[in-house]
C-alpha positions as YAML, in Angstrom:
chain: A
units: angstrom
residues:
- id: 1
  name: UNK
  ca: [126.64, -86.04, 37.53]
- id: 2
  name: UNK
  ca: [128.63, -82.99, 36.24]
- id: 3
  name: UNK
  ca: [127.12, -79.53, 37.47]
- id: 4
  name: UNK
  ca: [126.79, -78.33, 33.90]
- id: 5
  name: UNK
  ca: [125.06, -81.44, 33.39]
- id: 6
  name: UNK
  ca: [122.62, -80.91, 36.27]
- id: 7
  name: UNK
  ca: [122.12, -77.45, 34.93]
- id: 8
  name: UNK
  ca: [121.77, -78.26, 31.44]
- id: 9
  name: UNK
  ca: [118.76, -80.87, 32.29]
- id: 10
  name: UNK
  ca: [116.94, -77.99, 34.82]
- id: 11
  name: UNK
  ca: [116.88, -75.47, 31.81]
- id: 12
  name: UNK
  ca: [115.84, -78.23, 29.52]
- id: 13
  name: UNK
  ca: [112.82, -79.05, 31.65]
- id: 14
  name: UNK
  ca: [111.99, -75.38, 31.92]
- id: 15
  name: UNK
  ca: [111.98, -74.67, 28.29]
- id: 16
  name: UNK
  ca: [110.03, -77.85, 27.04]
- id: 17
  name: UNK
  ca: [107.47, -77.55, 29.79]
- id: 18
  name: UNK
  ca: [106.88, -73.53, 28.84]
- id: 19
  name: UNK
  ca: [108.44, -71.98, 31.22]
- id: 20
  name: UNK
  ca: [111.34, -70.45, 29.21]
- id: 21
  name: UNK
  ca: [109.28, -70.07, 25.53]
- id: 22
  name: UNK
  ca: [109.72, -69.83, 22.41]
- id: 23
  name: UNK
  ca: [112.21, -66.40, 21.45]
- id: 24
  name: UNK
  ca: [112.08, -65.82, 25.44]
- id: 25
  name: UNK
  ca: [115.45, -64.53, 26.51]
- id: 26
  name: UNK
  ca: [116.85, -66.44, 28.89]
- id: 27
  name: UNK
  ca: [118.22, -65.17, 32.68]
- id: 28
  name: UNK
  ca: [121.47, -63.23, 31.96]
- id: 29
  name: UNK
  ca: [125.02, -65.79, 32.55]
- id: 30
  name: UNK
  ca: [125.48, -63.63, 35.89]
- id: 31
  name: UNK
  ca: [122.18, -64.56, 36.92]
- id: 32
  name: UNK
  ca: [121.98, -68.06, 35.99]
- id: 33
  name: UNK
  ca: [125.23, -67.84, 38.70]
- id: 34
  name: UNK
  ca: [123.37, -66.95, 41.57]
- id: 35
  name: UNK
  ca: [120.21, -69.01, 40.55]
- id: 36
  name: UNK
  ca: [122.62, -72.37, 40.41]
- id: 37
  name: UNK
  ca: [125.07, -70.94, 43.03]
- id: 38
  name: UNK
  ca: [127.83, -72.00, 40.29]
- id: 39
  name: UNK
  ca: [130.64, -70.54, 38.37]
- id: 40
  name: UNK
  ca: [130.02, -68.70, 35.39]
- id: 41
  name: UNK
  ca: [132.43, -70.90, 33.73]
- id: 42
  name: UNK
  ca: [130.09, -74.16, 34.64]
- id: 43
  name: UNK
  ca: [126.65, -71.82, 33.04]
- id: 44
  name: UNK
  ca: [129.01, -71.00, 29.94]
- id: 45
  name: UNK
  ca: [129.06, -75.09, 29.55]
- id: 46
  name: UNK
  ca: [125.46, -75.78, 30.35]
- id: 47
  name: UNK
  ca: [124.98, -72.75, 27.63]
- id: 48
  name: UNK
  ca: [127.06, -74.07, 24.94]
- id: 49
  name: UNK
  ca: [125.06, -77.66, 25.03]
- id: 50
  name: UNK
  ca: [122.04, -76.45, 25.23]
- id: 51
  name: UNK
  ca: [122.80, -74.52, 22.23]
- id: 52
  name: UNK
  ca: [124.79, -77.27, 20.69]
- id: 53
  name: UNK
  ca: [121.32, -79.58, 20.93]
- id: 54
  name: UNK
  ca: [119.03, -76.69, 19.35]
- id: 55
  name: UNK
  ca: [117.61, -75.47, 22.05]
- id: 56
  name: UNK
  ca: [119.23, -71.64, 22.54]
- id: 57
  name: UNK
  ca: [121.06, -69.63, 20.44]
- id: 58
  name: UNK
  ca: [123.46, -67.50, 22.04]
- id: 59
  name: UNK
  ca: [123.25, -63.71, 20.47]
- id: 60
  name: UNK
  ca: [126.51, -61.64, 20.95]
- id: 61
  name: UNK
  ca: [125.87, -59.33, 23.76]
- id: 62
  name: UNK
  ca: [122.42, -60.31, 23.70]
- id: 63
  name: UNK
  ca: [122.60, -63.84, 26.06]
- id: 64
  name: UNK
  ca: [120.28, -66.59, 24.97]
- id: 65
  name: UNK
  ca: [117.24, -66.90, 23.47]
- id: 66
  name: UNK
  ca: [114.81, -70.00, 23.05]
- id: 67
  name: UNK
  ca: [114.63, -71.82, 19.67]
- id: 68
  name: UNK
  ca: [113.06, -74.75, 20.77]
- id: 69
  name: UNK
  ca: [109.23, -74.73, 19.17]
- id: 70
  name: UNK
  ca: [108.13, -77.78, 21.28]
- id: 71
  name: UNK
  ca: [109.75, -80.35, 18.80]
- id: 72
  name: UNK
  ca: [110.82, -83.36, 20.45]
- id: 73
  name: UNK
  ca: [114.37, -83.70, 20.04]
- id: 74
  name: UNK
  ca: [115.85, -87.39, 19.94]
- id: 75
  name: UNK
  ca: [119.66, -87.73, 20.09]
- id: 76
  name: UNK
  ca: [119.63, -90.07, 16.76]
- id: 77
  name: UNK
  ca: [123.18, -90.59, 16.83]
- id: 78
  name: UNK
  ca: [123.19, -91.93, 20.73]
- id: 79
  name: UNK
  ca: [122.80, -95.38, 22.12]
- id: 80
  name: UNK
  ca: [119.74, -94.40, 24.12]
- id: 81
  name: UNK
  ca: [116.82, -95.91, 25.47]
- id: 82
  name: UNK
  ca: [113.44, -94.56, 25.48]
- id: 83
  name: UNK
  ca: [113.34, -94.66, 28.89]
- id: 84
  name: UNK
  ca: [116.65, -92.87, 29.68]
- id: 85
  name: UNK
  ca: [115.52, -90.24, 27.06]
- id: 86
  name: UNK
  ca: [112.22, -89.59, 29.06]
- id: 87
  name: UNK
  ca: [113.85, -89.84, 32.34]
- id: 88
  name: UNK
  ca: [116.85, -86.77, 31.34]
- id: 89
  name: UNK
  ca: [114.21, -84.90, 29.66]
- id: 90
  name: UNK
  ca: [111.61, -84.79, 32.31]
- id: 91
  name: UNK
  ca: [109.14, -86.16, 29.20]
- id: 92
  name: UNK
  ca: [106.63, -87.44, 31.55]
- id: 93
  name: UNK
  ca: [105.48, -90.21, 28.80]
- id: 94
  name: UNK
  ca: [103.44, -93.04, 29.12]
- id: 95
  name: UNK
  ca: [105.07, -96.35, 27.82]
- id: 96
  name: UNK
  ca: [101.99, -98.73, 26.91]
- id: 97
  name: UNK
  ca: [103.09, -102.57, 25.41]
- id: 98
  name: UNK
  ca: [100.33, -103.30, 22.95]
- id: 99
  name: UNK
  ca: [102.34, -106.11, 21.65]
- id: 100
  name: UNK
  ca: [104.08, -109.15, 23.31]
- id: 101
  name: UNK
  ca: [104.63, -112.17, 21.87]
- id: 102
  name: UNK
  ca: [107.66, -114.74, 20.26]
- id: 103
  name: UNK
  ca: [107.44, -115.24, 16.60]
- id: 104
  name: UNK
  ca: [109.72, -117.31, 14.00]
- id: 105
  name: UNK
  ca: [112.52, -115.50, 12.70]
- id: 106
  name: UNK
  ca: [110.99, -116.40, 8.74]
- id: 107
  name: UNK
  ca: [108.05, -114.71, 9.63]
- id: 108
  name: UNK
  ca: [109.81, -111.34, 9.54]
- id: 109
  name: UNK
  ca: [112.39, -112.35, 6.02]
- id: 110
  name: UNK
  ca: [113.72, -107.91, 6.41]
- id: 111
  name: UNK
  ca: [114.25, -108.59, 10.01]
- id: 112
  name: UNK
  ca: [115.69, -112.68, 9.28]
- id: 113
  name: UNK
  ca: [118.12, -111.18, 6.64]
- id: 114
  name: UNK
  ca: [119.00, -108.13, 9.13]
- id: 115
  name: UNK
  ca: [120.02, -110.32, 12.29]
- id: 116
  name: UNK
  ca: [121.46, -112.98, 10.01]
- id: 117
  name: UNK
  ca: [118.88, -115.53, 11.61]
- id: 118
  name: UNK
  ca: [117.64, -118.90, 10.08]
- id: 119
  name: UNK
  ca: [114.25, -119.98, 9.42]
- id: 120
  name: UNK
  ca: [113.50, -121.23, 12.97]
- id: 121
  name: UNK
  ca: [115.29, -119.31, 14.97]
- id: 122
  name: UNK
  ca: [112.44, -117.21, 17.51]
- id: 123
  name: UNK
  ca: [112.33, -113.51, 18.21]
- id: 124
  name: UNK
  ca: [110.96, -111.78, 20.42]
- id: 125
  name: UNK
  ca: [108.08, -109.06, 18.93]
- id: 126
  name: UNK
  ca: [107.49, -106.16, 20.88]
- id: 127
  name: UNK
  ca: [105.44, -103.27, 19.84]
- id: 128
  name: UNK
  ca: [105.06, -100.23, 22.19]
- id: 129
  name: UNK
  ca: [103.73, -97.04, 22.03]
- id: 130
  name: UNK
  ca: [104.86, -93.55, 23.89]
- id: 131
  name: UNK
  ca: [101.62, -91.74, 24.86]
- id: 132
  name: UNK
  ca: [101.11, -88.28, 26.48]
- id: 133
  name: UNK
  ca: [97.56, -87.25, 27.36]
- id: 134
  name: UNK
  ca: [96.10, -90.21, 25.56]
- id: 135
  name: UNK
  ca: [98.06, -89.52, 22.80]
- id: 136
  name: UNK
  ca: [100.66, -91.44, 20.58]
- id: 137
  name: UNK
  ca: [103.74, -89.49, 19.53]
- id: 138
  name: UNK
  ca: [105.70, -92.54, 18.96]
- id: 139
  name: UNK
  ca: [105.37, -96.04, 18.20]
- id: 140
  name: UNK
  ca: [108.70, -98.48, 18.77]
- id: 141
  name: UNK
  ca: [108.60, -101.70, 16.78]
- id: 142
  name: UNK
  ca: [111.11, -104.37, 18.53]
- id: 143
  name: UNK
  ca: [112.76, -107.58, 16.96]
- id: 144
  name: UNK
  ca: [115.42, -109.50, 19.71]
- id: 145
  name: UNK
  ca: [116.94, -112.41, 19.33]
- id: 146
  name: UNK
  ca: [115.84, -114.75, 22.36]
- id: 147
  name: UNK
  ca: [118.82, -117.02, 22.50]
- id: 148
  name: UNK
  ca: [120.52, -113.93, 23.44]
- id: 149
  name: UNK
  ca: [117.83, -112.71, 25.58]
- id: 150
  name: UNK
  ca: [116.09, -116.32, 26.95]
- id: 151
  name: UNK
  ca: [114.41, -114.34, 29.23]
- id: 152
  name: UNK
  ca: [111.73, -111.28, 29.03]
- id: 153
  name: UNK
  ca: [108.28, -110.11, 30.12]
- id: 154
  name: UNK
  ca: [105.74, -107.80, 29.40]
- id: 155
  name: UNK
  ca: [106.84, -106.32, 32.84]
- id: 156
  name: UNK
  ca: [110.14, -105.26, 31.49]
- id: 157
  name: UNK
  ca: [108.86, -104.14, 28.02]
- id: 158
  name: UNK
  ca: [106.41, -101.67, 29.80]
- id: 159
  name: UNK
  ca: [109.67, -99.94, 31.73]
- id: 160
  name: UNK
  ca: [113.76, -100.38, 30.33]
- id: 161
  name: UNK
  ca: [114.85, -103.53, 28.30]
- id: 162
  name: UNK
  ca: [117.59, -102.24, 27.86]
- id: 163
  name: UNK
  ca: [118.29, -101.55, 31.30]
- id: 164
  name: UNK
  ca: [117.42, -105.41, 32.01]
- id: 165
  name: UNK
  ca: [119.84, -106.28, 29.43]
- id: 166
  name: UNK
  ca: [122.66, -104.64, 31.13]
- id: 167
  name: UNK
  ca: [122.08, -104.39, 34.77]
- id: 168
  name: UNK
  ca: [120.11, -108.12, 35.43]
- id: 169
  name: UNK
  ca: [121.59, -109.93, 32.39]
- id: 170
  name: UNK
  ca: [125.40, -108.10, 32.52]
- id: 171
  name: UNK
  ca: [125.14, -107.66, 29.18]
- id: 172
  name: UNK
  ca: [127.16, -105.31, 27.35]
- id: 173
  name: UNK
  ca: [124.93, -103.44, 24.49]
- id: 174
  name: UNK
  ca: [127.65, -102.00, 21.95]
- id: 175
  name: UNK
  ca: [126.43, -99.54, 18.99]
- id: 176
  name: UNK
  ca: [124.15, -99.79, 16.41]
- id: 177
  name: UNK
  ca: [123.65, -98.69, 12.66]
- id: 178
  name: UNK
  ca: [120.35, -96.68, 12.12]
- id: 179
  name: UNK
  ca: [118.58, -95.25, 8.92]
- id: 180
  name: UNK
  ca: [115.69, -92.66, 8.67]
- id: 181
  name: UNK
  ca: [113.20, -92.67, 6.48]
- id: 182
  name: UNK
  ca: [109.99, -90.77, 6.02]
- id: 183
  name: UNK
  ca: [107.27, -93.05, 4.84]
- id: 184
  name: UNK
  ca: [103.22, -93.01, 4.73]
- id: 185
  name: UNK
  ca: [101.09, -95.07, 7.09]
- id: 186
  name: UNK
  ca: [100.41, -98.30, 6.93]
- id: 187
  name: UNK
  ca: [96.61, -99.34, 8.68]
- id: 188
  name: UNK
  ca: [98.65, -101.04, 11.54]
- id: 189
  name: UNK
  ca: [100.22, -97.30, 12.22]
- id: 190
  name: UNK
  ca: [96.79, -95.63, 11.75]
- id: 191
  name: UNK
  ca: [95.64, -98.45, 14.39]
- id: 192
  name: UNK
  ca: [98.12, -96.25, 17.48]
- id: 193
  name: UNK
  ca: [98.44, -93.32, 15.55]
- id: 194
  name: UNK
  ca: [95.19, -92.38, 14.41]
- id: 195
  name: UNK
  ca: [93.97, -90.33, 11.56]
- id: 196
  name: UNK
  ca: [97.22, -87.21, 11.24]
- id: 197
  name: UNK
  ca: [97.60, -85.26, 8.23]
- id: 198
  name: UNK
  ca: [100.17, -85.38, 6.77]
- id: 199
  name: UNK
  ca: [99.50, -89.63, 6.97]
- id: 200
  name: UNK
  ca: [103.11, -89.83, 7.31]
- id: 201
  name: UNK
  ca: [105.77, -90.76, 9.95]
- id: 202
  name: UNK
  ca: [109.94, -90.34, 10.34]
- id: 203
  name: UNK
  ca: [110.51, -94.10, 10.51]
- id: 204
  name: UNK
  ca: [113.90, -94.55, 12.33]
- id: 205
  name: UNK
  ca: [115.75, -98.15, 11.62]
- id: 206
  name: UNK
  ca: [118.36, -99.84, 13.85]
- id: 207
  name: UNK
  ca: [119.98, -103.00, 14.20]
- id: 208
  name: UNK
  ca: [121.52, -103.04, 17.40]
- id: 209
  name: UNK
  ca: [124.76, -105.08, 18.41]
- id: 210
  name: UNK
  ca: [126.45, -106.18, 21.70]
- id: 211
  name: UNK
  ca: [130.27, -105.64, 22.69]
- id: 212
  name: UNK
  ca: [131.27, -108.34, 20.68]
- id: 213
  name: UNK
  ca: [129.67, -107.73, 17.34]
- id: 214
  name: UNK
  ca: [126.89, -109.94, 17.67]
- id: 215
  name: UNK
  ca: [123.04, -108.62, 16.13]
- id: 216
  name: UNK
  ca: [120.48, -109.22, 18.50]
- id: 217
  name: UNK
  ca: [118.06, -106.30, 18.54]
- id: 218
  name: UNK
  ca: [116.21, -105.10, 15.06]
- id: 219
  name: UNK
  ca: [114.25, -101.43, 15.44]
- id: 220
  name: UNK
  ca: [111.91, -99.85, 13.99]
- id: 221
  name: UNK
  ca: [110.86, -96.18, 15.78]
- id: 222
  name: UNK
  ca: [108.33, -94.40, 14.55]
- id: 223
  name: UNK
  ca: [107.62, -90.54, 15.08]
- id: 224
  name: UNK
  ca: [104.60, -88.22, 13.87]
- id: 225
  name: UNK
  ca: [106.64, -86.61, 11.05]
- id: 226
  name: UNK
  ca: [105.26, -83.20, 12.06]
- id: 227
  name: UNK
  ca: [106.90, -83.75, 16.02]
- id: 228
  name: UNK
  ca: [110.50, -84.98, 14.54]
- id: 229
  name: UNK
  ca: [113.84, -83.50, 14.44]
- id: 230
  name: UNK
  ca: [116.78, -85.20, 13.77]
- id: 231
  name: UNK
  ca: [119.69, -83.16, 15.82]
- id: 232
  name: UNK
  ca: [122.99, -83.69, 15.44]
- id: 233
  name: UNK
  ca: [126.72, -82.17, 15.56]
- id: 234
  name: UNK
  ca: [129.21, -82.03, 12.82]
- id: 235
  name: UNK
  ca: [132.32, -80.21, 12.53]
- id: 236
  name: UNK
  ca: [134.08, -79.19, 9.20]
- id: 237
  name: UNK
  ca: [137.49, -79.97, 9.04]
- id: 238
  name: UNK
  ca: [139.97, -78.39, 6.71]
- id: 239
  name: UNK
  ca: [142.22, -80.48, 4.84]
- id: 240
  name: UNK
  ca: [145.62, -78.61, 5.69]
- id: 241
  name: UNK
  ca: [148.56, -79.33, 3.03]
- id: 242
  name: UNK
  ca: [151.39, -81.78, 4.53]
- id: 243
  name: UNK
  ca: [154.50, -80.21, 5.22]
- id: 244
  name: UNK
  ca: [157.89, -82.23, 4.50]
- id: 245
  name: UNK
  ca: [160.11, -81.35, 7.77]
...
């Protein structure tokens, strides 16, 4: 791992844990030199992404202070897992699989019409929830295809299936075409959840396809609305006028 990177994930930890908080200033670039016995051109980069994924802004001649407010931040536009989300953070969650089971593709027509599946063909249904302190913050809904993925267990669920896919399976997972939402609860959501006001989650859609093209994975991830952020980068570009030579 890059040493920005390494540095990046140590100042993440410290600022969602508390220990850099909210419109703190952080340690000056010099300092952050000697603390990480780096360059200060390696800090500058471990600066600029932090900043980049909302969690500092850097104040001319001022350093950088904390913006985070304890959100949790979930890189959207990545192919992530939970688990490599939770493992990079330092999130310290609880992944509990409160359902397990194979149902026919026709029982689920959004998710049927979504894979492309016929009536018969089985799915996987896995529904987990991430817990902290006896607490749900999210619940992750989980369609996949089992003539893609044969095998699976509740052992698996409860860590990286994702992680199976790829490392025991060699499977190559590709990219994936997501949709958020923000929609009330139904009872099954108040079941995990529990009473919130407002009674309404960020409800985050994906179907998920491997390296060539093939659907096999249909998500649905669902956040307390108050706890969700949706971070991303964009760049404007300029449309410059063309220039015969």
């Amino acid at each position: 791992m890059n040493k920005y990177m390494k540095i990046y994930q140590s100042i993440c930890k410290k600022i969602i844990n508390g220990e850099y908080a909210h419109l703190q200033q952080l340690p000056s670039e010099n300092e952050l030199t000697k603390i990480y016995s780096t360059s200060r051109e390696t800090v500058r980069k471990a600066l600029n992404l932090l900043q980049e994924k909302g969690y500092i802004q850097k104040l001319r001649g001022k350093g950088s202070v904390v913006i985070y407010e304890g959100i949790i931040q979930f890189p959207i536009s990545e192919m992530i897992s939970f688990q490599e989300i939770n493992n990079r953070l330092g999130l310290d969650y609880e992944t509990v699989v409160e359902v397990f089971e194979v149902i026919n593709a026709e029982d689920e027509p959004i998710v049927q019409h979504a894979l492309e599946l016929n009536n018969h063909d089985k799915l996987w249904h896995v529904i987990r929830t991430r817990q902290k302190n006896n607490k749900v913050h999210i619940m992750d809904e989980d369609y996949f295809v089992c003539k893609v993925i044969p095998k699976l267990s509740k052992e698996v669920a409860s860590h990286s299936i994702y992680q199976y896919i790829e490392n025991e399976m060699n499977v190559e997972i590709s990219y994936s075409n997501k949709s958020i939402t923000f929609e009330k609860m139904t009872e099954k959501e108040e079941r995990y959840f529990g009473h919130l006001d407002p009674l309404y989650t960020a409800t985050v859609r994906g179907i998920v396809h491997l390296s060539n093209a093939e659907r096999f994975q249909y998500n649905i991830s669902r956040h307390i609305a108050t706890e969700f952020k949706f971070v991303d980068f964009s760049r404007r570009v300029l449309n410059k006028p063309v220039i015969d030579q």
